Amino acid sequence: MTAARRVFVRGVVQGVGFRPFVYGLATKLGLRGWVRNTSGGVEIALQGPAAAVEQFLHRLRSEAPPLARLDAVDAHEDAAPVDCIGFAILPSAEQSGTSQALPPDAAICPACERELFDPSNRRYLYPFISCTACGPRFTIISKLPCDRERTVMAAFPFCPACATEYENPLDRRFHAQASACPVCGPRLALREGAVETSGLAAVLRARRLLREGRIVAIKGIGGFHLACDAGNAAALAELRRRKHRPDKPFALMAVDLAAIQAACQCSDAEAELLRSPARPIVLLERRQPESFPGLAPRLNRLGFLLPYTPLHLLLLAQNEPVLNQEPSPAVLVMTSGNRSGEPLAADNDEALSRLGLLADAFLLHDRPILARCDDSVVCVSQARHAPISLRRSRGYAPAPLRLPFAVSKPLLAVGGELKNTFCLAQGGQAFLSQHIGGLTNAETCAAFERSIAQLSQLFHIQPELVVHDLHPQYFSTRSAQRLGIPCVAVQHHHAHIAACMADNGLSERKLIGLAFDGTGYGSDGKIWGGEVLLASYAGFERFTHLEYLPLPGGDAAIRKPWRIAVGYAQALGLDIEGLPFLQHINRQAVAIVQQQVKKRLNAPFSSSMGRLFDAVASLLGICHEVSYEGQAAIELETLSQPFMASAAAYAINWEDMRGALGISLKPLLQAVIDDVRAVTPAGLIGARFHRAIASLAVALCEQARRAAGLHEAALSGGVWQNQLLRQLTCAGLAEAGFIVYVHKQVPANDGGLALGQAAVAQAALFQDFPW
């Protein structure tokens, strides 16, 4: 019995070897027909024995290529006979009103790595080797459907050998859009001042420079890295001086997993992430505090990643005779190629101009980068052994997130001011952008607007609604309002909780939201950040919050946590005279801050949980000035960790602390000060503080449950990237009978905010906002 089917496949099915897979499977089963890319996915026409057609549909789902993700497979009976003798791959077809998922860039696959180091292979030591299973995708595509002529590789016509592979259905490079070889593909060059070296000599020279302690700017898949020998203290100090980055951790790239395991503890789940096609930076516990000193000062974790491009492998290889003419370090610092606050450099001329004072040499290539894409950062939850996204970018973006609902009109959500990402949503999919960064300078703001235009075009999404933060002065807000389409403003912490709900695939419901972060514009015009919300996608009620306390000097207080500590003590009537931390602060400056609070001069009020962590870090003498966001709280967490097993929470009855003005923090801060006066170790005080905040979170959820009958809690906001606090709170809530939701695919910080904005806006389309 003969059957004919027309099959439509949606998901990540372009640029991942899906058409060659379909061709091979249909040919094996003796089916006639064709396959083609469309603007909305992949379309297949099939005809043959009914049993073979059914087997094809089953194996289509179960044997799809590793980089493919099938969100929907719709098969319909096809009345029209297939006009083919065999099976064919047809030219792509554009369709209006559809959007297609775009594959993220993928790390070099094992097969290409073997070829890279095989002297008999024609791509031996070629730094741009790739196939259908690996290589650049998102960063080189200009238009969908995904075909070579719509990528930057159109500028590199195939040589006869590559053309034969590309057209051979049995070859691993059959329709591999980024495929190339030394004859016809991109080329490498090392530039040192006016001197330029090309080809393999450029790699050897770069290896030597790295070994000698020089800083090299290296062009990768999504932009430039600044690299140096991770074991060379002088090189590291010079990189910190040039980048004006005295304390912020640097990422490390190691030649292999063994090199990482020598420095850090690495679980099976962490090793799996390190080796995955996404190849993110993974935060790992150091084995010894002296492991790579200076890379992450006063922290107990290092951020490691494995090589993800052929060029990385050539720079780090330790056992390749040709490359060992110039030995190279086995571990390199690989930090973003940008000046502080600016976007990642991606273009050769741009890098030479902007990074000229940062790098001693530039390892360049002539394959253009169309989309800047920084490295992703993840960690593994020790309690759940599951990945937690801290920065979602290369390897993950812009793969779509499945929404638990369909949006009724195309929309754009522009995110927040810091750690910005934006989100395009259409149908049941949300396309969250790569990491953009802080919208605090002209270059990053311009990159933000260019990226919106680029992804809107790629995904064929023309927004009919734009969603922004409630803060009127955010650049993202002003940019949204200039677009000339209807706008919706969403409160910052409501968006956080909605993002966590959408990240977990939750349908519309009301739950308890613990939105703990540093800064968010509140509905009352004040700075929020320690919020307990009764929230759904459609709206929220502010159940309670930390009491409002002053931030003397506004942004100056965020940069100098001692100002927060002094301001909180002054506002609450706490005696801090004689505390050791004041020995490091100018007495006149302390007096000025105290007067600011008394007279309410430039001391805006905040209910921020993040600022509370900053204040305690300063009171304990851990950190008085920060050089990167979250530094004080991260150092407090690190110092607290060894004391957690022996520390008990401060005995505070949180039931009595909640009043009309919020949750009183005076008893907690008084207990911290008493411990400081008793010369209790700072780490032990920090551990007791962490336990106290976790017990506060549980107590507030129990109060909300009694008031509203809710049994589910969602945790969102940057404070929840604190692993100690997250684990303690999740355990306490679970013990109290709550169902707890934490972030998984998108960050808890503002990197996930746009997803929540999109979810809230969709709910708003069906009712008036209550705020």
Short mmCIF file of C-alpha atoms in Angstrom, two decimals, residues 266-637:
data_model
loop_
_atom_site.label_atom_id
_atom_site.label_comp_id
_atom_site.label_asym_id
_atom_site.label_seq_id
_atom_site.Cartn_x
_atom_site.Cartn_y
_atom_site.Cartn_z
CA CYS A 266 34.56 18.89 38.52
CA SER A 267 31.44 16.72 38.82
CA ASP A 268 30.07 14.58 36.01
CA ALA A 269 27.37 17.19 35.36
CA GLU A 270 29.97 19.97 35.19
CA ALA A 271 32.20 17.92 32.87
CA GLU A 272 29.23 17.28 30.60
CA LEU A 273 28.57 21.02 30.36
CA LEU A 274 32.22 21.77 29.65
CA ARG A 275 32.25 19.26 26.76
CA SER A 276 28.81 20.17 25.38
CA PRO A 277 28.42 21.78 21.93
CA ALA A 278 27.61 25.07 23.72
CA ARG A 279 31.01 25.06 25.52
CA PRO A 280 30.06 27.68 28.14
CA ILE A 281 32.24 29.04 30.89
CA VAL A 282 31.47 26.82 33.90
CA LEU A 283 32.06 28.06 37.45
CA LEU A 284 33.95 25.42 39.42
CA GLU A 285 35.20 25.09 43.00
CA ARG A 286 38.96 25.48 43.33
CA ARG A 287 40.85 22.49 44.70
CA GLN A 288 43.31 24.77 46.49
CA PRO A 289 43.11 28.52 47.19
CA GLU A 290 46.44 28.97 45.42
CA SER A 291 45.11 27.52 42.13
CA PHE A 292 45.83 30.26 39.60
CA PRO A 293 46.28 33.08 42.13
CA GLY A 294 45.20 36.47 40.92
CA LEU A 295 42.59 35.12 38.47
CA ALA A 296 39.65 35.48 40.88
CA PRO A 297 40.86 37.37 43.97
CA ARG A 298 39.25 36.31 47.26
CA LEU A 299 36.85 33.93 45.52
CA ASN A 300 36.62 30.15 45.77
CA ARG A 301 35.46 29.49 42.21
CA LEU A 302 37.13 29.77 38.82
CA GLY A 303 35.39 30.08 35.46
CA PHE A 304 36.77 27.49 33.02
CA LEU A 305 35.89 26.61 29.45
CA LEU A 306 37.30 24.21 26.88
CA PRO A 307 38.45 25.19 23.37
CA TYR A 308 35.48 25.53 21.04
CA THR A 309 37.11 26.57 17.76
CA PRO A 310 39.89 24.91 15.75
CA LEU A 311 42.00 28.01 16.31
CA HIS A 312 41.73 27.61 20.09
CA LEU A 313 42.93 24.02 19.77
CA LEU A 314 45.91 25.10 17.65
CA LEU A 315 46.90 27.72 20.22
CA LEU A 316 46.66 25.34 23.18
CA ALA A 317 47.83 22.00 21.70
CA GLN A 318 50.58 20.37 23.76
CA ASN A 319 51.36 17.19 21.78
CA GLU A 320 51.40 18.24 18.14
CA PRO A 321 54.99 18.09 16.78
CA VAL A 322 54.58 20.88 14.22
CA LEU A 323 53.04 23.23 16.78
CA ASN A 324 55.51 22.29 19.49
CA GLN A 325 58.17 24.19 17.61
CA GLU A 326 56.70 26.95 19.75
CA PRO A 327 55.48 25.52 23.09
CA SER A 328 52.36 27.17 24.43
CA PRO A 329 50.74 27.45 27.87
CA ALA A 330 48.13 24.76 28.58
CA VAL A 331 45.81 27.28 30.25
CA LEU A 332 45.09 30.77 28.94
CA VAL A 333 43.20 33.73 30.31
CA MET A 334 40.41 34.35 27.76
CA THR A 335 38.53 37.50 28.62
CA SER A 336 36.19 39.58 26.48
CA GLY A 337 37.96 41.75 23.91
CA ASN A 338 36.61 45.13 24.90
CA ARG A 339 37.38 48.18 26.95
CA SER A 340 35.47 48.37 30.22
CA GLY A 341 31.77 48.98 29.60
CA GLU A 342 32.02 48.76 25.80
CA PRO A 343 30.59 46.01 23.58
CA LEU A 344 32.70 43.10 22.42
CA ALA A 345 34.94 44.00 19.46
CA ALA A 346 33.99 41.93 16.39
CA ASP A 347 35.42 43.64 13.32
CA ASN A 348 39.15 43.63 12.50
CA ASP A 349 39.46 47.40 12.06
CA GLU A 350 37.32 48.00 15.12
CA ALA A 351 39.55 45.72 17.21
CA LEU A 352 42.75 47.33 15.97
CA SER A 353 41.35 50.74 16.90
CA ARG A 354 39.61 49.99 20.21
CA LEU A 355 41.99 47.36 21.57
CA GLY A 356 45.22 48.94 20.39
CA LEU A 357 46.25 49.93 23.92
CA LEU A 358 45.20 46.58 25.41
CA ALA A 359 46.90 44.00 23.16
CA ASP A 360 50.50 43.49 22.02
CA ALA A 361 49.42 41.60 18.91
CA PHE A 362 46.26 40.72 16.98
CA LEU A 363 45.42 37.27 15.62
CA LEU A 364 42.93 38.17 12.89
CA HIS A 365 40.99 36.38 10.17
CA ASP A 366 38.91 37.49 7.20
CA ARG A 367 35.63 35.69 8.00
CA PRO A 368 33.23 38.48 9.03
CA ILE A 369 31.21 38.30 12.25
CA LEU A 370 27.63 39.49 11.74
CA ALA A 371 26.44 39.11 15.35
CA ARG A 372 28.58 39.86 18.40
CA CYS A 373 28.20 36.98 20.83
CA ASP A 374 30.04 36.76 24.12
CA ASP A 375 30.72 33.50 25.97
CA SER A 376 27.91 32.03 28.09
CA VAL A 377 28.38 31.43 31.82
CA VAL A 378 26.72 28.63 33.78
CA CYS A 379 27.07 26.76 37.05
CA VAL A 380 25.63 23.51 38.33
CA SER A 381 23.22 23.48 41.25
CA GLN A 382 24.79 21.30 43.92
CA ALA A 383 21.37 20.38 45.26
CA ARG A 384 19.67 19.57 41.94
CA HIS A 385 22.76 18.70 39.84
CA ALA A 386 21.20 20.76 37.06
CA PRO A 387 22.65 23.64 35.02
CA ILE A 388 21.82 27.19 36.04
CA SER A 389 22.35 29.94 33.48
CA LEU A 390 24.24 33.01 34.69
CA ARG A 391 24.77 34.57 31.24
CA ARG A 392 22.97 33.18 28.19
CA SER A 393 24.85 33.95 25.00
CA ARG A 394 27.14 31.97 22.64
CA GLY A 395 26.10 28.35 22.28
CA TYR A 396 22.56 29.00 23.56
CA ALA A 397 21.31 32.23 21.97
CA PRO A 398 19.26 32.77 19.94
CA ALA A 399 17.70 29.28 20.14
CA PRO A 400 14.02 29.81 20.94
CA LEU A 401 12.44 29.24 24.32
CA ARG A 402 9.08 27.50 24.27
CA LEU A 403 6.42 29.67 25.86
CA PRO A 404 3.61 28.09 27.91
CA PHE A 405 1.20 30.18 25.82
CA ALA A 406 1.03 31.73 22.36
CA VAL A 407 1.42 35.48 22.04
CA SER A 408 -1.50 37.01 20.19
CA LYS A 409 0.62 39.57 18.33
CA PRO A 410 4.36 39.84 17.60
CA LEU A 411 6.13 41.76 20.33
CA LEU A 412 9.51 43.06 21.40
CA ALA A 413 10.59 43.24 25.04
CA VAL A 414 13.69 45.40 25.52
CA GLY A 415 14.87 44.26 28.97
CA GLY A 416 16.61 46.44 31.53
CA GLU A 417 19.65 48.68 31.81
CA LEU A 418 22.30 46.23 33.07
CA LYS A 419 23.14 42.77 31.75
CA ASN A 420 20.74 43.59 28.95
CA THR A 421 19.13 41.09 26.64
CA PHE A 422 16.00 41.68 24.59
CA CYS A 423 13.28 39.28 23.51
CA LEU A 424 11.27 38.86 20.31
CA ALA A 425 8.14 36.74 20.69
CA GLN A 426 5.79 35.33 18.09
CA GLY A 427 3.38 32.42 18.30
CA GLY A 428 4.55 30.08 21.05
CA GLN A 429 8.23 31.01 20.85
CA ALA A 430 10.43 33.58 22.55
CA PHE A 431 13.74 34.48 20.94
CA LEU A 432 15.95 35.83 23.71
CA SER A 433 18.95 37.69 22.35
CA GLN A 434 22.58 37.12 23.17
CA HIS A 435 24.10 39.05 26.09
CA ILE A 436 24.30 42.75 25.19
CA GLY A 437 25.66 44.16 28.47
CA GLY A 438 25.13 47.42 30.32
CA LEU A 439 23.38 50.14 28.34
CA THR A 440 25.57 52.81 29.89
CA ASN A 441 27.58 54.13 26.94
CA ALA A 442 26.93 55.11 23.35
CA GLU A 443 28.72 52.12 21.80
CA THR A 444 26.72 49.50 23.72
CA CYS A 445 23.46 51.36 23.17
CA ALA A 446 24.14 51.43 19.43
CA ALA A 447 24.97 47.71 19.48
CA PHE A 448 21.69 47.07 21.32
CA GLU A 449 19.63 48.84 18.64
CA ARG A 450 21.55 47.18 15.78
CA SER A 451 20.97 43.76 17.32
CA ILE A 452 17.24 44.37 17.60
CA ALA A 453 17.07 45.31 13.93
CA GLN A 454 19.20 42.32 12.94
CA LEU A 455 17.21 39.69 14.85
CA SER A 456 13.87 41.19 13.81
CA GLN A 457 14.94 40.77 10.20
CA LEU A 458 16.37 37.29 10.69
CA PHE A 459 13.28 35.94 12.40
CA HIS A 460 10.82 37.81 10.16
CA ILE A 461 9.21 39.36 13.25
CA GLN A 462 7.78 42.86 12.95
CA PRO A 463 6.72 43.81 16.48
CA GLU A 464 3.28 45.29 16.94
CA LEU A 465 3.88 45.93 20.64
CA VAL A 466 7.03 46.92 22.53
CA VAL A 467 7.51 46.25 26.24
CA HIS A 468 9.92 48.12 28.51
CA ASP A 469 10.84 48.62 32.15
CA LEU A 470 8.88 51.05 34.29
CA HIS A 471 12.02 53.14 34.85
CA PRO A 472 11.58 56.30 32.73
CA GLN A 473 15.32 57.02 32.40
CA TYR A 474 16.57 53.63 31.20
CA PHE A 475 18.01 53.83 27.69
CA SER A 476 15.99 50.73 26.81
CA THR A 477 12.80 52.56 27.86
CA ARG A 478 13.59 55.62 25.78
CA SER A 479 14.62 53.45 22.82
CA ALA A 480 11.32 51.54 23.01
CA GLN A 481 9.31 54.77 23.09
CA ARG A 482 11.06 56.01 19.94
CA LEU A 483 9.94 53.02 17.85
CA GLY A 484 6.54 54.51 17.13
CA ILE A 485 4.48 51.45 18.04
CA PRO A 486 2.29 50.87 21.12
CA CYS A 487 4.28 50.52 24.37
CA VAL A 488 3.62 48.71 27.63
CA ALA A 489 5.63 49.41 30.81
CA VAL A 490 6.19 46.47 33.17
CA GLN A 491 7.38 46.78 36.76
CA HIS A 492 10.89 45.36 37.16
CA HIS A 493 10.26 42.76 39.86
CA HIS A 494 6.99 41.60 38.36
CA ALA A 495 8.98 40.89 35.19
CA HIS A 496 11.54 38.93 37.22
CA ILE A 497 8.89 36.61 38.68
CA ALA A 498 7.15 36.23 35.31
CA ALA A 499 10.51 35.29 33.77
CA CYS A 500 10.98 32.52 36.33
CA MET A 501 7.45 31.27 35.66
CA ALA A 502 7.98 31.24 31.89
CA ASP A 503 11.42 29.64 32.31
CA ASN A 504 9.69 26.77 34.13
CA GLY A 505 6.88 26.51 31.56
CA LEU A 506 4.16 27.49 34.02
CA SER A 507 0.68 28.36 32.82
CA GLU A 508 -1.15 31.38 34.24
CA ARG A 509 -1.52 31.12 38.01
CA LYS A 510 -0.86 33.14 41.13
CA LEU A 511 2.13 32.25 43.27
CA ILE A 512 4.52 33.77 45.80
CA GLY A 513 7.38 35.62 44.16
CA LEU A 514 10.59 36.37 46.05
CA ALA A 515 12.19 39.06 43.89
CA PHE A 516 15.55 39.83 45.48
CA ASP A 517 18.01 42.01 43.58
CA GLY A 518 19.99 45.24 43.74
CA THR A 519 17.89 47.83 41.98
CA GLY A 520 14.49 48.05 40.31
CA TYR A 521 12.15 50.98 39.79
CA GLY A 522 9.05 50.51 41.91
CA SER A 523 5.43 51.44 41.26
CA ASP A 524 5.79 54.12 43.95
CA GLY A 525 8.83 55.67 42.27
CA LYS A 526 11.23 54.30 44.90
CA ILE A 527 14.01 51.75 44.50
CA TRP A 528 12.78 48.23 45.14
CA GLY A 529 14.77 45.04 45.53
CA GLY A 530 13.65 42.98 48.54
CA GLU A 531 10.14 42.11 47.40
CA VAL A 532 7.58 39.47 48.29
CA LEU A 533 4.93 39.52 45.58
CA LEU A 534 1.70 37.64 45.06
CA ALA A 535 2.13 37.45 41.33
CA SER A 536 0.80 36.00 38.12
CA TYR A 537 1.57 36.92 34.53
CA ALA A 538 -1.44 39.25 34.58
CA GLY A 539 -0.59 41.26 37.68
CA PHE A 540 0.92 41.38 41.16
CA GLU A 541 0.30 42.52 44.70
CA ARG A 542 3.17 43.70 46.87
CA PHE A 543 2.66 41.49 49.93
CA THR A 544 5.61 42.92 51.84
CA HIS A 545 9.18 44.12 51.36
CA LEU A 546 12.32 45.08 53.22
CA GLU A 547 11.93 48.42 54.93
CA TYR A 548 13.10 51.46 53.01
CA LEU A 549 16.60 52.54 54.00
CA PRO A 550 18.78 55.30 52.56
CA LEU A 551 21.52 54.99 49.94
CA PRO A 552 23.71 58.01 50.71
CA GLY A 553 24.99 59.42 47.45
CA GLY A 554 22.78 57.20 45.29
CA ASP A 555 25.01 55.39 42.78
CA ALA A 556 28.06 56.34 44.87
CA ALA A 557 26.71 54.07 47.62
CA ILE A 558 26.58 51.12 45.21
CA ARG A 559 30.26 51.67 44.33
CA LYS A 560 31.22 52.18 47.99
CA PRO A 561 29.31 49.76 50.26
CA TRP A 562 30.71 51.43 53.39
CA ARG A 563 28.34 54.32 52.64
CA ILE A 564 25.41 51.88 52.78
CA ALA A 565 26.64 50.41 56.07
CA VAL A 566 27.01 53.88 57.64
CA GLY A 567 23.71 55.07 56.16
CA TYR A 568 21.73 52.06 57.39
CA ALA A 569 23.24 52.39 60.89
CA GLN A 570 22.42 56.10 61.01
CA ALA A 571 18.83 55.57 59.85
CA LEU A 572 18.21 52.71 62.30
CA GLY A 573 19.96 54.28 65.29
CA LEU A 574 22.65 51.59 65.47
CA ASP A 575 25.92 52.33 67.23
CA ILE A 576 28.89 51.58 64.96
CA GLU A 577 31.44 53.75 66.77
CA GLY A 578 34.73 51.91 67.11
CA LEU A 579 33.92 49.11 64.66
CA PRO A 580 37.06 47.94 62.84
CA PHE A 581 35.70 48.70 59.36
CA LEU A 582 35.70 52.43 60.14
CA GLN A 583 39.49 52.38 60.45
CA HIS A 584 39.62 52.12 56.65
CA ILE A 585 37.26 55.06 56.04
CA ASN A 586 38.00 58.76 56.21
CA ARG A 587 36.32 60.12 59.34
CA GLN A 588 35.17 63.28 57.60
CA ALA A 589 33.57 61.22 54.82
CA VAL A 590 31.70 59.19 57.45
CA ALA A 591 30.41 62.35 59.07
CA ILE A 592 29.23 63.72 55.71
CA VAL A 593 27.30 60.50 55.01
CA GLN A 594 25.68 60.64 58.44
CA GLN A 595 24.59 64.22 57.78
CA GLN A 596 23.21 63.23 54.36
CA VAL A 597 20.98 60.67 56.04
CA LYS A 598 19.88 63.01 58.82
CA LYS A 599 18.96 65.77 56.39
CA ARG A 600 17.79 63.42 53.62
CA LEU A 601 20.14 64.98 51.10
CA ASN A 602 20.84 62.83 48.00
CA ALA A 603 20.01 59.69 49.94
CA PRO A 604 17.25 57.90 47.99
CA PHE A 605 15.38 55.16 49.82
CA SER A 606 15.64 51.55 48.78
CA SER A 607 14.15 48.23 49.86
CA SER A 608 17.00 46.33 48.15
CA MET A 609 18.17 42.93 49.34
CA GLY A 610 21.33 43.32 47.28
CA ARG A 611 22.25 46.49 49.12
CA LEU A 612 21.70 44.73 52.46
CA PHE A 613 24.35 42.17 51.46
CA ASP A 614 26.67 45.05 50.52
CA ALA A 615 26.15 46.73 53.90
CA VAL A 616 26.91 43.55 55.83
CA ALA A 617 30.03 42.86 53.72
CA SER A 618 31.35 46.29 54.69
CA LEU A 619 30.40 45.98 58.37
CA LEU A 620 32.43 42.76 58.46
CA GLY A 621 35.44 44.47 56.89
CA ILE A 622 35.26 42.35 53.73
CA CYS A 623 34.69 44.96 51.03
CA HIS A 624 34.33 48.74 51.24
CA GLU A 625 34.67 49.69 47.57
CA VAL A 626 33.75 47.57 44.55
CA SER A 627 35.30 47.46 41.10
CA TYR A 628 32.65 45.17 39.57
CA GLU A 629 28.95 44.54 40.09
CA GLY A 630 28.14 42.23 42.99
CA GLN A 631 31.71 42.11 44.31
CA ALA A 632 30.89 42.71 47.97
CA ALA A 633 28.13 40.09 48.08
CA ILE A 634 30.23 37.51 46.19
CA GLU A 635 33.18 37.95 48.55
CA LEU A 636 30.81 37.68 51.52
CA GLU A 637 29.41 34.41 50.14
#
